[in-house]
Amino acid sequence: MKRNIIAGNWKMNKTQEETKKLIADLIPLVKDAQCEVVCCVPFTDIDVARKAARGTNIQIGAQNVHWAESGAFTGEISASMLKELKVKYVIVGHSERRQYFNETNGTVNARIKAALGAGLKVIFCVGETLRERESGETQKVVMTQTHEGLEGIDRKGLKNIVIAYEPVWAIGTGKTATAKDANDTIKVIRKAVRKDFGRASGNSIRIQYGGSMNPANVDELMSMPEIDGGLIGGASLTAEKFARIVNYQTND
Ligand code: 13P
């Protein structure tokens, strides 16, 4: 059985003091969660977040990782540096990195390989822009991102990857994909994984939805058969909201 996974992507929010408070507030609210719970915090908050969450079911993640082991890459952080901080997950290929920091499928692929090589788990993001959606390219875009992002990775590596489907037009806009649309596109992503890695791997990989997921829509989204979790931006910054998402309710 797959275990669902809800991850918060704090983006560039929260000082260390604010981090301690948010984690402390979250602990009692999410302690009985059925799913995996992850908070992907800014690099500077990793150490305090981990200490605050020690001994609880909250795992700590980062939001990016460089592909090289070390070297002249000003401003970047390596996988072994994250590993040393006992980070469990790292987000790779978020659309904001693709949009503002020239991330390509090739650099995403290199970052994923470096993360896996260091023993980190990866939350690998894919998703179409509004223009791509309106011109009917959604399926093609997510299939290409999936195929190129996972190129050269073996089945063993794939076990440590979670895919997050985040339509760019739904991020931070309050617009959510309908549960059916999200489910349909995730089905396409799963098909792409099956094609490259075989049926069993395609079936077992966890695929999250992200983009304005919130307490009001989480139950419906998590009831969809293809959706195995969520990647939450804005609503992960408030303990009560994130906890309500983590404690989603479905009928199954
Ligand atoms: P929002 O939940 O704020 O739309 O952000 C989604 C996201 O980008 C998570 O990575």
Tab-separated table of C-alpha atoms and ligand atoms in Angstrom:
chain	number	residue	atom	x	y	z
A	1	MET	CA	0.000	0.000	0.000
A	2	LYS	CA	1.187	3.490	-0.854
A	3	ARG	CA	1.235	6.049	1.925
A	4	ASN	CA	-0.069	9.453	0.935
A	5	ILE	CA	2.201	12.441	1.461
A	6	ILE	CA	1.315	16.034	2.271
A	7	ALA	CA	4.207	18.482	2.077
A	8	GLY	CA	4.310	22.183	2.848
A	9	ASN	CA	6.484	24.349	0.621
A	10	TRP	CA	7.187	27.399	2.732
A	11	LYS	CA	8.976	29.134	-0.176
A	12	MET	CA	10.862	32.255	1.006
A	13	ASN	CA	8.915	32.664	4.235
A	14	LYS	CA	9.626	32.406	7.980
A	15	THR	CA	12.597	33.443	10.075
A	16	GLN	CA	14.110	30.993	12.536
A	17	GLU	CA	11.962	32.316	15.373
A	18	GLU	CA	8.817	32.021	13.266
A	19	THR	CA	9.870	28.522	12.228
A	20	LYS	CA	10.146	27.340	15.830
A	21	LYS	CA	6.675	28.661	16.553
A	22	LEU	CA	5.017	27.199	13.470
A	23	ILE	CA	6.533	23.749	14.030
A	24	ALA	CA	5.612	23.838	17.735
A	25	ASP	CA	2.040	24.812	16.849
A	26	LEU	CA	1.825	22.071	14.216
A	27	ILE	CA	3.105	19.169	16.315
A	28	PRO	CA	-0.048	18.489	18.366
A	29	LEU	CA	-2.336	19.218	15.425
A	30	VAL	CA	-0.794	16.678	13.038
A	31	LYS	CA	0.397	13.984	15.427
A	32	ASP	CA	-2.306	11.503	14.398
A	33	ALA	CA	-2.002	12.057	10.645
A	34	GLN	CA	-2.390	8.972	8.472
A	35	CYS	CA	-0.164	10.422	5.749
A	36	GLU	CA	3.496	11.393	5.695
A	37	VAL	CA	3.947	15.023	6.788
A	38	VAL	CA	6.805	17.135	5.434
A	39	CYS	CA	7.737	20.808	5.829
A	40	CYS	CA	10.090	22.114	3.113
A	41	VAL	CA	11.645	25.157	4.715
A	42	PRO	CA	14.223	27.770	3.616
A	43	PHE	CA	17.843	26.588	3.956
A	44	THR	CA	18.441	28.910	6.914
A	45	ASP	CA	15.551	27.348	8.847
A	46	ILE	CA	16.482	23.698	8.332
A	47	ASP	CA	18.450	23.229	11.513
A	48	VAL	CA	15.939	24.865	13.851
A	49	ALA	CA	13.034	23.157	12.097
A	50	ARG	CA	14.631	19.751	12.524
A	51	LYS	CA	15.390	20.361	16.175
A	52	ALA	CA	11.856	21.609	16.787
A	53	ALA	CA	10.379	18.547	15.031
A	54	ARG	CA	12.686	15.952	16.565
A	55	GLY	CA	10.810	12.876	17.808
A	56	THR	CA	7.603	13.822	15.970
A	57	ASN	CA	6.024	12.694	12.701
A	58	ILE	CA	7.023	15.943	10.935
A	59	GLN	CA	9.873	15.461	8.440
A	60	ILE	CA	11.975	18.342	7.185
A	61	GLY	CA	12.707	19.073	3.545
A	62	ALA	CA	14.598	21.665	1.510
A	63	GLN	CA	13.474	23.534	-1.606
A	64	ASN	CA	16.399	23.098	-3.979
A	65	VAL	CA	19.762	21.354	-4.339
A	66	HIS	CA	22.712	21.819	-6.682
A	67	TRP	CA	23.947	19.048	-8.971
A	68	ALA	CA	27.648	19.340	-8.178
A	69	GLU	CA	29.231	17.885	-5.072
A	70	SER	CA	31.126	21.082	-4.334
A	71	GLY	CA	32.847	23.893	-6.184
A	72	ALA	CA	32.540	27.420	-7.495
A	73	PHE	CA	28.750	27.786	-7.521
A	74	THR	CA	28.095	30.918	-5.510
A	75	GLY	CA	24.829	30.832	-3.638
A	76	GLU	CA	24.135	27.135	-4.156
A	77	ILE	CA	23.816	24.259	-1.663
A	78	SER	CA	24.961	20.661	-2.269
A	79	ALA	CA	23.146	17.418	-1.521
A	80	SER	CA	25.740	16.355	1.055
A	81	MET	CA	25.260	19.664	2.894
A	82	LEU	CA	21.536	18.915	3.117
A	83	LYS	CA	22.192	15.347	4.155
A	84	GLU	CA	24.437	16.594	6.959
A	85	LEU	CA	21.501	18.654	8.255
A	86	LYS	CA	19.409	15.445	8.244
A	87	VAL	CA	17.074	16.700	5.563
A	88	LYS	CA	14.766	13.927	4.298
A	89	TYR	CA	13.190	15.443	1.177
A	90	VAL	CA	14.166	18.080	-1.335
A	91	ILE	CA	11.893	19.800	-3.847
A	92	VAL	CA	13.386	19.900	-7.358
A	93	GLY	CA	12.081	21.694	-10.436
A	94	HIS	CA	9.462	23.877	-8.804
A	95	SER	CA	7.835	26.106	-11.404
A	96	GLU	CA	9.093	29.221	-9.634
A	97	ARG	CA	12.633	27.951	-10.185
A	98	ARG	CA	11.842	27.135	-13.800
A	99	GLN	CA	10.251	30.572	-14.266
A	100	TYR	CA	12.634	32.886	-12.387
A	101	PHE	CA	15.923	30.961	-12.227
A	102	ASN	CA	16.220	29.388	-15.674
A	103	GLU	CA	15.673	25.847	-14.465
A	104	THR	CA	15.336	23.432	-17.397
A	105	ASN	CA	14.413	19.763	-17.637
A	106	GLY	CA	18.145	19.075	-17.970
A	107	THR	CA	19.151	20.902	-14.785
A	108	VAL	CA	16.189	19.371	-12.966
A	109	ASN	CA	17.419	15.934	-14.001
A	110	ALA	CA	20.958	16.680	-12.795
A	111	ARG	CA	19.684	17.958	-9.447
A	112	ILE	CA	17.492	14.882	-8.953
A	113	LYS	CA	20.451	12.584	-9.608
A	114	ALA	CA	22.642	14.465	-7.124
A	115	ALA	CA	19.918	14.336	-4.463
A	116	LEU	CA	19.319	10.602	-4.922
A	117	GLY	CA	23.058	9.962	-4.925
A	118	ALA	CA	23.308	11.517	-1.469
A	119	GLY	CA	20.382	9.493	-0.142
A	120	LEU	CA	17.795	12.273	-0.199
A	121	LYS	CA	14.221	11.776	-1.303
A	122	VAL	CA	12.959	14.065	-4.054
A	123	ILE	CA	9.715	15.901	-4.671
A	124	PHE	CA	9.955	16.457	-8.429
A	125	CYS	CA	7.604	19.148	-9.774
A	126	VAL	CA	5.976	19.283	-13.184
A	127	GLY	CA	3.118	21.377	-14.551
A	128	GLU	CA	1.948	23.472	-17.469
A	129	THR	CA	1.641	27.249	-17.747
A	130	LEU	CA	-1.635	28.965	-18.583
A	131	ARG	CA	-0.466	29.590	-22.156
A	132	GLU	CA	0.416	25.932	-22.591
A	133	ARG	CA	-2.907	24.869	-21.141
A	134	GLU	CA	-4.861	27.212	-23.383
A	135	SER	CA	-3.064	25.978	-26.461
A	136	GLY	CA	-3.904	22.377	-25.611
A	137	GLU	CA	-0.342	21.353	-24.754
A	138	THR	CA	-0.849	20.223	-21.153
A	139	GLN	CA	-0.383	16.520	-21.812
A	140	LYS	CA	2.632	16.998	-24.026
A	141	VAL	CA	4.301	19.364	-21.541
A	142	VAL	CA	3.873	17.160	-18.474
A	143	MET	CA	4.927	14.053	-20.375
A	144	THR	CA	8.096	15.734	-21.639
A	145	GLN	CA	8.919	17.167	-18.212
A	146	THR	CA	8.424	13.744	-16.639
A	147	HIS	CA	10.430	11.878	-19.263
A	148	GLU	CA	13.353	14.330	-19.360
A	149	GLY	CA	13.396	14.970	-15.620
A	150	LEU	CA	13.659	11.250	-14.885
A	151	GLU	CA	16.050	10.342	-17.674
A	152	GLY	CA	18.835	7.957	-16.625
A	153	ILE	CA	17.268	7.210	-13.246
A	154	ASP	CA	16.733	3.536	-12.420
A	155	ARG	CA	13.763	1.844	-10.744
A	156	LYS	CA	15.517	1.813	-7.405
A	157	GLY	CA	16.065	5.570	-7.605
A	158	LEU	CA	12.460	6.092	-8.654
A	159	LYS	CA	11.304	4.625	-5.346
A	160	ASN	CA	12.740	7.710	-3.646
A	161	ILE	CA	10.904	10.133	-5.897
A	162	VAL	CA	7.486	11.703	-5.426
A	163	ILE	CA	6.106	13.676	-8.365
A	164	ALA	CA	4.151	16.880	-7.710
A	165	TYR	CA	1.780	17.990	-10.442
A	166	GLU	CA	1.453	21.742	-10.064
A	167	PRO	CA	-0.313	23.592	-12.862
A	168	VAL	CA	1.498	26.950	-12.884
A	169	TRP	CA	-1.725	28.937	-13.306
A	170	ALA	CA	-3.087	27.459	-10.063
A	171	ILE	CA	-0.114	28.401	-7.878
A	172	GLY	CA	-0.816	31.208	-5.443
A	173	THR	CA	-3.774	32.375	-7.518
A	174	GLY	CA	-6.633	30.854	-5.549
A	175	LYS	CA	-7.568	28.986	-8.747
A	176	THR	CA	-7.488	25.228	-8.301
A	177	ALA	CA	-7.650	22.674	-11.046
A	178	THR	CA	-10.928	20.833	-10.721
A	179	ALA	CA	-10.456	17.533	-8.963
A	180	LYS	CA	-11.270	15.770	-12.227
A	181	ASP	CA	-8.755	17.811	-14.265
A	182	ALA	CA	-6.045	17.242	-11.682
A	183	ASN	CA	-6.836	13.533	-11.632
A	184	ASP	CA	-6.802	13.297	-15.436
A	185	THR	CA	-3.445	15.035	-15.810
A	186	ILE	CA	-1.911	12.958	-13.040
A	187	LYS	CA	-3.099	9.898	-14.944
A	188	VAL	CA	-1.127	11.140	-17.955
A	189	ILE	CA	1.988	11.622	-15.791
A	190	ARG	CA	1.580	8.119	-14.392
A	191	LYS	CA	1.286	6.759	-17.907
A	192	ALA	CA	4.560	8.478	-18.813
A	193	VAL	CA	6.250	6.857	-15.802
A	194	ARG	CA	4.828	3.450	-16.766
A	195	LYS	CA	6.174	3.860	-20.273
A	196	ASP	CA	9.716	4.544	-19.042
A	197	PHE	CA	9.858	2.346	-15.933
A	198	GLY	CA	7.192	-0.330	-16.352
A	199	ARG	CA	3.707	-0.856	-15.027
A	200	ALA	CA	4.553	-1.660	-11.402
A	201	SER	CA	6.716	1.450	-10.970
A	202	GLY	CA	4.096	3.644	-12.605
A	203	ASN	CA	1.437	2.301	-10.300
A	204	SER	CA	3.464	2.649	-7.139
A	205	ILE	CA	4.971	6.117	-7.618
A	206	ARG	CA	3.236	8.717	-5.492
A	207	ILE	CA	1.935	11.760	-7.349
A	208	GLN	CA	0.796	14.849	-5.465
A	209	TYR	CA	-1.374	17.714	-6.597
A	210	GLY	CA	-0.278	21.283	-5.822
A	211	GLY	CA	-1.760	24.706	-6.567
A	212	SER	CA	-4.067	26.526	-4.157
A	213	MET	CA	-4.813	23.376	-2.218
A	214	ASN	CA	-6.569	24.443	0.966
A	215	PRO	CA	-8.833	23.235	3.785
A	216	ALA	CA	-11.924	23.734	1.621
A	217	ASN	CA	-10.834	21.672	-1.390
A	218	VAL	CA	-8.459	19.095	0.091
A	219	ASP	CA	-11.068	16.432	0.850
A	220	GLU	CA	-12.357	16.371	-2.711
A	221	LEU	CA	-8.874	16.375	-4.239
A	222	MET	CA	-7.628	13.627	-1.926
A	223	SER	CA	-10.675	11.495	-2.790
A	224	MET	CA	-9.502	11.198	-6.389
A	225	PRO	CA	-7.988	7.818	-7.206
A	226	GLU	CA	-4.812	9.129	-8.890
A	227	ILE	CA	-3.932	11.770	-6.265
A	228	ASP	CA	-1.569	10.519	-3.561
A	229	GLY	CA	-0.913	13.734	-1.701
A	230	GLY	CA	-0.490	17.483	-1.869
A	231	LEU	CA	2.223	20.121	-2.136
A	232	ILE	CA	0.964	23.168	-0.304
A	233	GLY	CA	2.271	26.745	-0.559
A	234	GLY	CA	0.314	29.554	1.097
A	235	ALA	CA	-1.839	27.362	3.323
A	236	SER	CA	1.243	25.641	4.780
A	237	LEU	CA	2.263	28.859	6.538
A	238	THR	CA	-0.569	28.706	9.070
A	239	ALA	CA	-0.611	25.795	11.515
A	240	GLU	CA	-4.395	25.366	11.590
A	241	LYS	CA	-4.784	25.444	7.813
A	242	PHE	CA	-1.911	23.068	7.132
A	243	ALA	CA	-3.109	20.710	9.851
A	244	ARG	CA	-6.593	20.614	8.364
A	245	ILE	CA	-5.072	19.681	5.019
A	246	VAL	CA	-2.870	16.996	6.582
A	247	ASN	CA	-5.927	15.602	8.375
A	248	TYR	CA	-8.011	15.482	5.162
A	249	GLN	CA	-11.053	13.288	5.141
A	250	THR	CA	-12.081	10.910	2.407
A	251	ASN	CA	-14.730	8.249	2.258
A	252	ASP	CA	-12.387	5.453	1.324
B	1	13P	P1	-0.019	27.577	-3.337
B	1	13P	O1	-0.537	26.478	-2.460
B	1	13P	O2	0.286	28.844	-2.582
B	1	13P	O3	-0.852	27.790	-4.554
B	1	13P	O4	1.422	27.090	-3.861
B	1	13P	C1	1.524	25.841	-4.408
B	1	13P	C2	2.953	25.553	-4.577
B	1	13P	O5	3.632	26.157	-5.375
B	1	13P	C3	3.545	24.512	-3.727
B	1	13P	O6	4.813	24.168	-4.179
